[in-house]
Coordinates of C-alpha atoms in Angstrom, one line a residue:
M1 CA 0.1 0.0 0.2
K2 CA 2.9 2.3 0.9
K3 CA 4.0 2.9 -2.5
F4 CA 0.7 4.2 -3.6
L5 CA 0.0 6.9 -0.8
F6 CA 2.1 9.6 -2.2
L7 CA -0.4 9.4 -5.3
F8 CA -3.3 9.1 -3.3
L9 CA -2.7 11.8 -1.3
S10 CA -1.7 13.8 -4.3
L11 CA -5.2 13.8 -5.6
L12 CA -7.0 13.8 -2.1
F13 CA -5.1 17.2 -1.7
T14 CA -6.1 18.4 -5.2
H15 CA -9.7 17.6 -4.2
A16 CA -9.3 19.1 -0.5
A17 CA -8.4 22.3 -1.7
I18 CA -11.7 22.8 -3.4
A19 CA -14.1 21.0 -0.9
Q20 CA -16.4 22.5 1.2
L21 CA -17.0 21.0 4.8
S22 CA -19.4 18.0 4.2
P23 CA -22.4 16.8 6.4
T24 CA -20.1 13.8 8.2
E25 CA -17.2 16.7 8.6
T26 CA -20.1 19.0 10.2
K27 CA -21.0 16.3 12.6
I28 CA -17.2 15.9 13.6
I29 CA -17.0 19.5 14.4
E30 CA -20.3 19.7 16.6
H31 CA -19.6 16.5 18.6
I32 CA -16.0 18.5 19.3
D33 CA -17.6 21.3 20.3
S34 CA -20.1 19.6 22.6
S35 CA -18.1 17.5 24.4
N36 CA -15.3 20.1 24.9
P37 CA -16.3 20.3 29.0
Q38 CA -15.4 16.3 29.6
A39 CA -12.2 16.7 27.6
I40 CA -10.9 19.7 29.7
K41 CA -11.9 17.9 32.8
L42 CA -9.6 14.8 31.4
L43 CA -7.2 17.0 31.0
E44 CA -7.0 18.4 34.3
K45 CA -6.9 14.7 35.8
I46 CA -3.8 13.6 34.1
V47 CA -2.1 16.9 34.5
N48 CA -2.8 16.5 38.1
I49 CA -1.3 12.8 38.6
N50 CA 2.7 13.4 38.7
S51 CA 4.1 11.5 35.8
G52 CA 7.9 12.3 35.7
T53 CA 9.8 10.1 33.6
M54 CA 11.2 7.9 36.6
N55 CA 8.0 8.2 38.7
F56 CA 6.8 4.9 37.1
T57 CA 4.0 5.0 39.4
G58 CA 2.4 8.0 38.2
V59 CA 3.2 7.3 34.6
R60 CA 1.2 3.7 35.0
Q61 CA -1.7 6.1 36.6
V62 CA -1.9 8.1 33.6
A63 CA -1.8 5.4 31.5
E64 CA -4.7 3.6 33.8
T65 CA -6.8 6.6 33.6
L66 CA -6.5 6.7 29.8
L67 CA -6.9 3.1 28.9
P68 CA -10.9 2.9 29.2
E69 CA -11.1 5.8 27.1
F70 CA -9.6 3.6 24.2
I71 CA -11.2 0.4 25.3
Q72 CA -14.5 2.3 25.0
L73 CA -13.8 3.6 21.7
G74 CA -13.1 0.0 20.4
F75 CA -9.5 0.0 20.7
N76 CA -7.4 -3.5 21.9
A77 CA -6.0 -1.7 24.2
H78 CA -3.1 -2.4 27.1
F79 CA 0.0 -1.3 29.2
E80 CA 3.5 -2.5 28.2
D81 CA 5.8 -2.8 30.9
G82 CA 8.8 -1.2 30.4
S83 CA 11.1 -2.9 33.2
V84 CA 13.6 -4.3 30.5
F85 CA 14.8 -0.6 29.4
N86 CA 14.3 0.9 33.0
R87 CA 11.4 2.7 32.8
A88 CA 7.5 2.5 33.5
G89 CA 6.3 1.5 29.9
H90 CA 3.9 2.6 26.9
L91 CA 0.2 2.5 26.3
I92 CA -0.5 1.0 23.0
A93 CA -4.0 0.8 21.7
E94 CA -4.8 -1.0 18.3
L95 CA -7.8 -0.5 15.9
R96 CA -7.9 -2.7 12.8
G97 CA -11.3 -2.1 10.5
G98 CA -9.8 -2.4 7.0
S99 CA -10.1 0.6 5.3
G100 CA -8.1 3.4 4.2
P101 CA -4.2 3.9 4.9
N102 CA -2.6 2.4 8.2
I103 CA -2.2 5.1 10.8
L104 CA -0.1 5.8 13.7
L105 CA -0.7 8.5 16.4
I106 CA 2.1 9.2 18.7
G107 CA 1.5 10.6 22.5
H108 CA 3.7 10.3 25.6
L109 CA 2.7 9.9 29.1
D110 CA 5.8 11.4 31.0
T111 CA 6.9 14.9 31.8
V112 CA 10.1 16.3 33.0
F113 CA 8.9 17.2 36.4
A114 CA 10.0 14.6 39.1
A115 CA 7.7 13.8 42.0
N116 CA 9.2 16.0 44.1
S117 CA 8.9 19.3 41.7
P118 CA 6.8 22.1 43.5
F119 CA 5.1 22.4 40.0
Q120 CA 2.1 19.5 40.6
Q121 CA -1.5 21.4 39.9
F122 CA -3.6 22.1 37.0
K123 CA -4.6 25.8 37.7
L124 CA -6.8 28.0 35.4
L125 CA -5.5 31.0 35.3
D126 CA -8.5 33.1 33.2
N127 CA -11.3 31.8 30.8
N128 CA -8.3 30.3 28.0
L129 CA -5.2 30.4 29.8
A130 CA -4.1 27.1 32.2
S131 CA -0.9 26.0 34.1
G132 CA 0.2 22.7 35.2
P133 CA 3.2 20.2 34.8
G134 CA 3.0 19.0 31.5
I135 CA -0.4 20.6 30.4
S136 CA 1.3 21.5 26.9
D137 CA 4.2 19.1 26.6
M138 CA 2.4 16.8 26.3
K139 CA -1.1 15.8 27.9
G140 CA -2.6 18.3 26.0
G141 CA -1.7 16.4 22.8
D142 CA -2.8 13.1 24.4
I143 CA -6.3 14.6 25.0
I144 CA -6.3 16.2 21.4
I145 CA -6.0 12.1 20.2
L146 CA -8.6 11.1 22.0
Q147 CA -11.1 14.2 21.8
S148 CA -10.5 13.2 17.4
L149 CA -11.2 9.6 18.0
R150 CA -14.0 10.0 19.9
A151 CA -15.9 12.7 17.2
L152 CA -15.0 10.0 14.9
K153 CA -16.5 7.5 16.2
A154 CA -20.0 9.7 16.9
A155 CA -19.8 10.3 13.4
H156 CA -19.8 6.8 12.4
Q157 CA -16.2 6.7 10.9
L158 CA -14.2 4.9 13.4
D159 CA -14.9 1.4 13.6
D160 CA -13.6 0.9 10.0
M161 CA -10.0 2.5 10.4
N162 CA -6.8 1.1 10.8
I163 CA -5.2 3.2 13.7
T164 CA -2.2 2.5 16.1
V165 CA -1.9 4.8 19.1
V166 CA 1.4 4.6 21.2
M167 CA 1.9 7.0 24.1
T168 CA 5.1 6.3 24.9
G169 CA 6.6 6.7 28.9
D170 CA 9.7 7.9 28.6
E171 CA 9.9 10.4 25.9
E172 CA 11.6 12.9 28.5
L173 CA 14.7 10.9 29.3
S174 CA 14.5 7.4 27.0
G175 CA 15.1 4.1 28.7
R176 CA 18.1 2.3 27.5
P177 CA 18.9 0.5 25.4
L178 CA 16.9 2.6 22.6
A179 CA 16.3 -0.7 20.7
L180 CA 14.2 -1.9 23.5
S181 CA 12.6 1.2 24.9
K182 CA 11.4 2.7 21.6
K183 CA 10.5 -1.0 19.8
A184 CA 7.1 -0.5 20.1
L185 CA 7.2 2.9 18.1
I186 CA 9.5 1.1 15.7
D187 CA 7.4 -1.6 15.3
A188 CA 4.3 0.2 15.1
A189 CA 5.9 2.6 12.4
K190 CA 6.7 -0.4 10.1
W191 CA 3.0 -1.6 9.7
A192 CA 1.9 2.0 9.0
D193 CA 1.6 4.6 6.7
I194 CA 1.6 7.4 8.1
A195 CA 2.9 9.0 11.3
I196 CA 1.4 12.0 13.2
G197 CA 2.8 13.5 16.6
F198 CA 0.5 15.5 18.9
E199 CA 3.8 17.3 20.9
D200 CA 3.3 20.5 20.8
G201 CA 6.2 22.2 18.5
D202 CA 7.1 25.6 18.9
G203 CA 3.5 26.2 20.6
K204 CA 1.9 27.9 17.8
P205 CA -1.3 26.6 16.4
T206 CA 0.1 28.1 12.7
T207 CA 3.0 25.3 12.5
A208 CA 3.6 22.3 12.3
N209 CA 6.7 20.1 12.1
I210 CA 7.8 17.7 8.7
S211 CA 11.3 17.8 10.4
R212 CA 13.4 17.4 13.4
R213 CA 16.6 17.4 13.6
G214 CA 18.4 14.1 15.1
T215 CA 20.6 14.1 18.0
I216 CA 23.3 11.9 19.3
D217 CA 26.3 11.9 22.1
W218 CA 29.9 11.7 21.3
T219 CA 32.6 11.5 23.5
L220 CA 36.0 12.5 22.7
T221 CA 39.2 11.0 24.9
V222 CA 42.5 12.0 24.5
K223 CA 45.9 11.0 25.7
G224 CA 49.5 12.6 26.1
I225 CA 52.6 12.1 27.7
A226 CA 52.6 13.5 31.8
A227 CA 56.0 15.4 31.9
H228 CA 57.5 18.5 33.4
S229 CA 55.8 21.4 31.7
S230 CA 59.6 22.4 30.7
Q231 CA 59.7 19.9 28.4
V232 CA 56.3 20.4 26.6
F233 CA 56.5 20.5 22.7
S234 CA 59.6 18.7 22.9
K235 CA 59.9 15.8 20.5
S236 CA 60.0 13.5 23.4
V237 CA 56.9 14.7 25.3
G238 CA 54.8 16.6 22.4
A239 CA 52.1 18.9 23.1
G240 CA 50.2 16.9 25.9
A241 CA 46.4 15.9 25.9
I242 CA 45.0 19.4 26.3
Y243 CA 46.7 21.4 23.1
E244 CA 45.7 18.0 21.6
A245 CA 42.0 18.6 22.5
S246 CA 41.7 21.7 21.6
R247 CA 43.2 21.3 18.2
I248 CA 40.6 18.6 17.6
L249 CA 37.4 21.1 18.7
N250 CA 38.9 24.0 16.8
S251 CA 39.0 21.8 13.8
F252 CA 35.4 20.9 14.5
Y253 CA 34.5 24.6 15.0
Q254 CA 36.4 25.4 11.5
Q255 CA 35.4 22.6 9.2
L256 CA 31.9 21.7 10.4
R257 CA 30.2 25.1 10.4
S258 CA 29.5 25.3 6.8
E259 CA 26.9 22.0 7.3
P260 CA 23.2 23.7 6.8
L261 CA 21.3 23.5 10.0
L262 CA 23.7 21.3 11.5
T263 CA 24.7 22.0 15.5
F264 CA 27.7 20.5 17.8
N265 CA 28.2 21.5 20.9
P266 CA 30.8 20.5 23.3
G267 CA 28.6 20.3 26.8
R268 CA 31.9 19.2 29.2
M269 CA 35.6 19.1 29.4
M270 CA 37.7 17.4 32.1
A271 CA 41.6 17.3 31.4
G272 CA 44.7 17.1 33.5
T273 CA 47.0 14.6 34.5
D274 CA 43.7 11.9 36.0
V275 CA 40.3 12.3 35.1
T276 CA 37.5 10.3 35.5
N277 CA 34.0 10.8 33.7
E278 CA 30.8 9.8 35.2
K279 CA 28.3 9.4 32.3
S280 CA 25.3 8.6 34.4
T281 CA 25.1 11.4 36.3
N282 CA 26.9 13.8 33.8
T283 CA 29.7 14.6 36.4
G284 CA 33.6 13.8 36.6
T285 CA 36.7 14.7 38.5
T286 CA 40.3 15.9 37.4
F287 CA 43.9 16.2 38.8
G288 CA 46.7 18.0 37.4
K289 CA 49.4 20.9 38.1
N290 CA 50.3 23.9 36.3
N291 CA 53.8 22.7 35.9
V292 CA 52.9 18.9 34.4
V293 CA 52.1 18.4 31.0
A294 CA 48.3 17.1 31.0
Q295 CA 48.3 13.2 30.1
S296 CA 44.6 13.2 29.7
A297 CA 41.5 15.1 28.4
I298 CA 37.4 14.0 28.1
V299 CA 35.2 15.8 26.2
T300 CA 31.5 15.3 25.9
G301 CA 29.2 16.6 23.4
D302 CA 26.2 16.4 20.7
I303 CA 25.5 16.5 17.4
R304 CA 22.0 17.6 16.0
S305 CA 21.7 16.7 12.4
L306 CA 18.8 17.3 9.9
S307 CA 19.4 13.7 8.0
L308 CA 20.9 10.4 8.4
E309 CA 23.1 11.6 5.3
Q310 CA 24.5 14.5 6.9
L311 CA 24.6 12.9 10.1
N312 CA 26.8 9.8 8.5
R313 CA 29.0 12.5 6.5
V314 CA 30.0 14.8 9.8
K315 CA 30.6 11.5 11.9
E316 CA 33.3 10.6 9.4
K317 CA 34.8 13.9 9.3
M318 CA 35.0 14.2 13.1
R319 CA 36.9 11.0 12.5
R320 CA 39.3 12.2 10.2
I321 CA 39.9 15.1 11.9
V322 CA 40.6 13.0 15.6
A323 CA 42.9 10.6 13.5
N324 CA 45.0 13.6 12.4
H325 CA 46.5 13.7 15.8
L326 CA 49.5 15.7 17.3
A327 CA 52.9 14.0 17.9
N328 CA 52.7 11.9 21.0
T329 CA 49.1 11.8 21.5
N330 CA 46.6 9.7 20.6
S331 CA 42.7 10.4 20.5
E332 CA 39.5 8.4 20.0
I333 CA 36.0 9.4 19.2
E334 CA 32.9 7.3 20.3
F335 CA 29.1 8.2 19.3
G336 CA 26.8 7.5 21.0
E337 CA 22.9 6.4 20.2
G338 CA 20.5 8.7 20.1
Y339 CA 17.4 10.2 18.1
P340 CA 17.3 9.7 14.6
P341 CA 16.4 12.9 12.5
M342 CA 13.3 13.4 10.5
A343 CA 14.2 14.6 7.4
P344 CA 11.6 17.2 5.4
T345 CA 10.4 14.5 3.0
Q346 CA 8.1 15.2 -0.3
G347 CA 5.6 13.0 1.5
N348 CA 5.8 14.9 4.4
K349 CA 5.6 18.0 3.3
K350 CA 2.3 16.7 1.4
L351 CA 0.8 15.8 4.4
L352 CA 1.5 19.1 5.9
N353 CA -0.4 20.9 2.7
L354 CA -3.1 18.4 3.6
Y355 CA -3.4 19.6 7.0
S356 CA -3.0 23.2 6.5
Q357 CA -5.9 23.0 3.8
I358 CA -8.3 21.6 6.5
S359 CA -7.3 24.5 8.8
E360 CA -8.2 27.0 6.1
D361 CA -11.8 25.0 5.6
L362 CA -12.5 25.5 9.3
G363 CA -11.3 29.2 9.3
Q364 CA -8.2 28.8 11.0
G365 CA -5.9 30.1 8.7
K366 CA -2.7 27.9 7.2
V367 CA -0.5 26.1 8.9
V368 CA 3.5 26.4 7.8
A369 CA 6.7 24.1 8.9
V370 CA 8.4 24.7 12.1
N371 CA 12.0 25.6 11.0
P372 CA 14.1 22.6 12.1
L373 CA 16.3 25.0 14.4
D374 CA 13.6 25.6 16.4
A375 CA 12.5 21.9 17.0
G376 CA 13.9 19.2 19.1
A377 CA 13.9 15.5 18.9
A378 CA 10.8 13.9 19.8
D379 CA 9.5 10.0 19.8
V380 CA 8.0 10.3 15.7
S381 CA 11.7 10.7 14.5
F382 CA 12.1 6.7 15.5
T383 CA 9.4 6.4 12.7
A384 CA 10.2 8.4 10.0
N385 CA 12.0 6.2 8.1
D386 CA 9.4 3.6 8.1
V387 CA 6.7 5.8 7.2
E388 CA 5.5 7.3 3.8
M389 CA 4.8 10.6 5.5
A390 CA 5.0 12.2 8.7
L391 CA 3.8 15.3 10.7
D392 CA 4.3 16.2 14.4
G393 CA 3.5 19.5 16.2
L394 CA -0.1 18.9 16.3
G395 CA -0.7 18.8 20.0
L396 CA -2.2 21.8 22.2
S397 CA -0.7 25.1 22.1
G398 CA 1.2 26.7 24.7
S399 CA 4.6 28.3 26.4
G400 CA 7.1 27.5 28.9
G401 CA 7.9 23.9 28.4
H402 CA 9.9 21.9 30.9
T403 CA 9.7 25.2 33.2
V404 CA 7.0 26.1 36.2
N405 CA 6.1 28.5 34.1
E406 CA 4.4 25.8 31.6
T407 CA 0.9 26.9 30.2
A408 CA -1.8 26.3 27.4
D409 CA -4.5 27.8 25.6
L410 CA -7.5 25.8 26.2
S411 CA -9.1 27.7 23.5
A412 CA -7.1 25.8 20.9
L413 CA -7.8 22.4 22.3
P414 CA -11.4 22.3 20.6
A415 CA -10.0 24.0 17.2
Q416 CA -6.6 21.7 16.9
S417 CA -8.8 18.5 17.9
K418 CA -11.2 19.5 15.1
R419 CA -8.1 19.6 12.4
A420 CA -6.8 16.4 13.5
A421 CA -10.0 14.9 13.5
L422 CA -10.9 16.0 10.1
L423 CA -7.3 15.3 9.1
L424 CA -8.2 11.4 9.7
Y425 CA -11.1 11.4 8.4
R426 CA -9.7 12.8 5.0
L427 CA -7.0 10.3 5.1
K428 CA -9.7 7.6 5.4
Q429 CA -11.8 8.4 2.1

């Protein structure tokens, strides 16, 4: 089916550009409006459940609150335990009706706010604005998924659709290994034709993500010869570990800056006679003297790239720079696992065009692509290479994410649920 999907959506977009809302679409919209108070009530309920990533009990409680909602809609839904990757687990809901493309909807249950955070409660600030931990990132997006599916059910359009919902419990702090913690997403993507993420994106209802930069960690380890500082640069001693690390970092800076939309950042550096690096806590120790040539250096950082091709090219450049070491030094660079990039494919652009047309049909105006520099990594990236089309950022508009100032615009909840519901409906046709 996937090889025909791009042509299918091209034809669908051409039709949608001139289409008025149908009676079925009107019914979908009316259901969202009438049920919006219940949606806000459910949003408040799950926001008031602390589900910081490492609060496994809280993450499970959010899942247990939402599971009956999916079951009531006819989904085969369960909670998949995450003990093998040291996280709570994921909510997975599946509906198989046999009509239209296979669609994956992506949310997450966890937040960045730990169980001991002072930021714990939903609070209504005025008629349209509310604050609370995870209200926009991304419990609001989870509610939009449910609202859209409920509206389709009310219009008798859901039962014959093919939909998988994956709400992960470790988006904010991924379990390891990623091959296990992201397996549910990757398996669903291999089944799906289209992946749609309900993160809050850049917080604006006028934008969505057709691309996200991937991110991986790197660790540079440098060795030199320890000696009295009076012998630095001599033939027998050389420049030492700190000068070699500096050469490498400066070469990264000089040779990689021309890569479009690439960022590479050394976040920590430890150097001296003896150094340690505690990866699990992002800490380390150093010992050295001003009159001793440094024997060791460790630098850790990350790379954010727009495509796998760019990432592989940059990694090879970094390896060549590291290998061209100064005399009497030796350096190695290791690349860790991370989030893959979600490249801005033609399929993704076509899906955005359809979503934007729906927004215009609803009187909400155009939706444009987010600048990849303004978009962090997200779970949708693990699906992008296995689907024909992907789109993210369809969640609840807000601001202040990851801080105690996190807020959401409640007036956007029904508006964005309508767009999502009509997107699913038109994809079904």
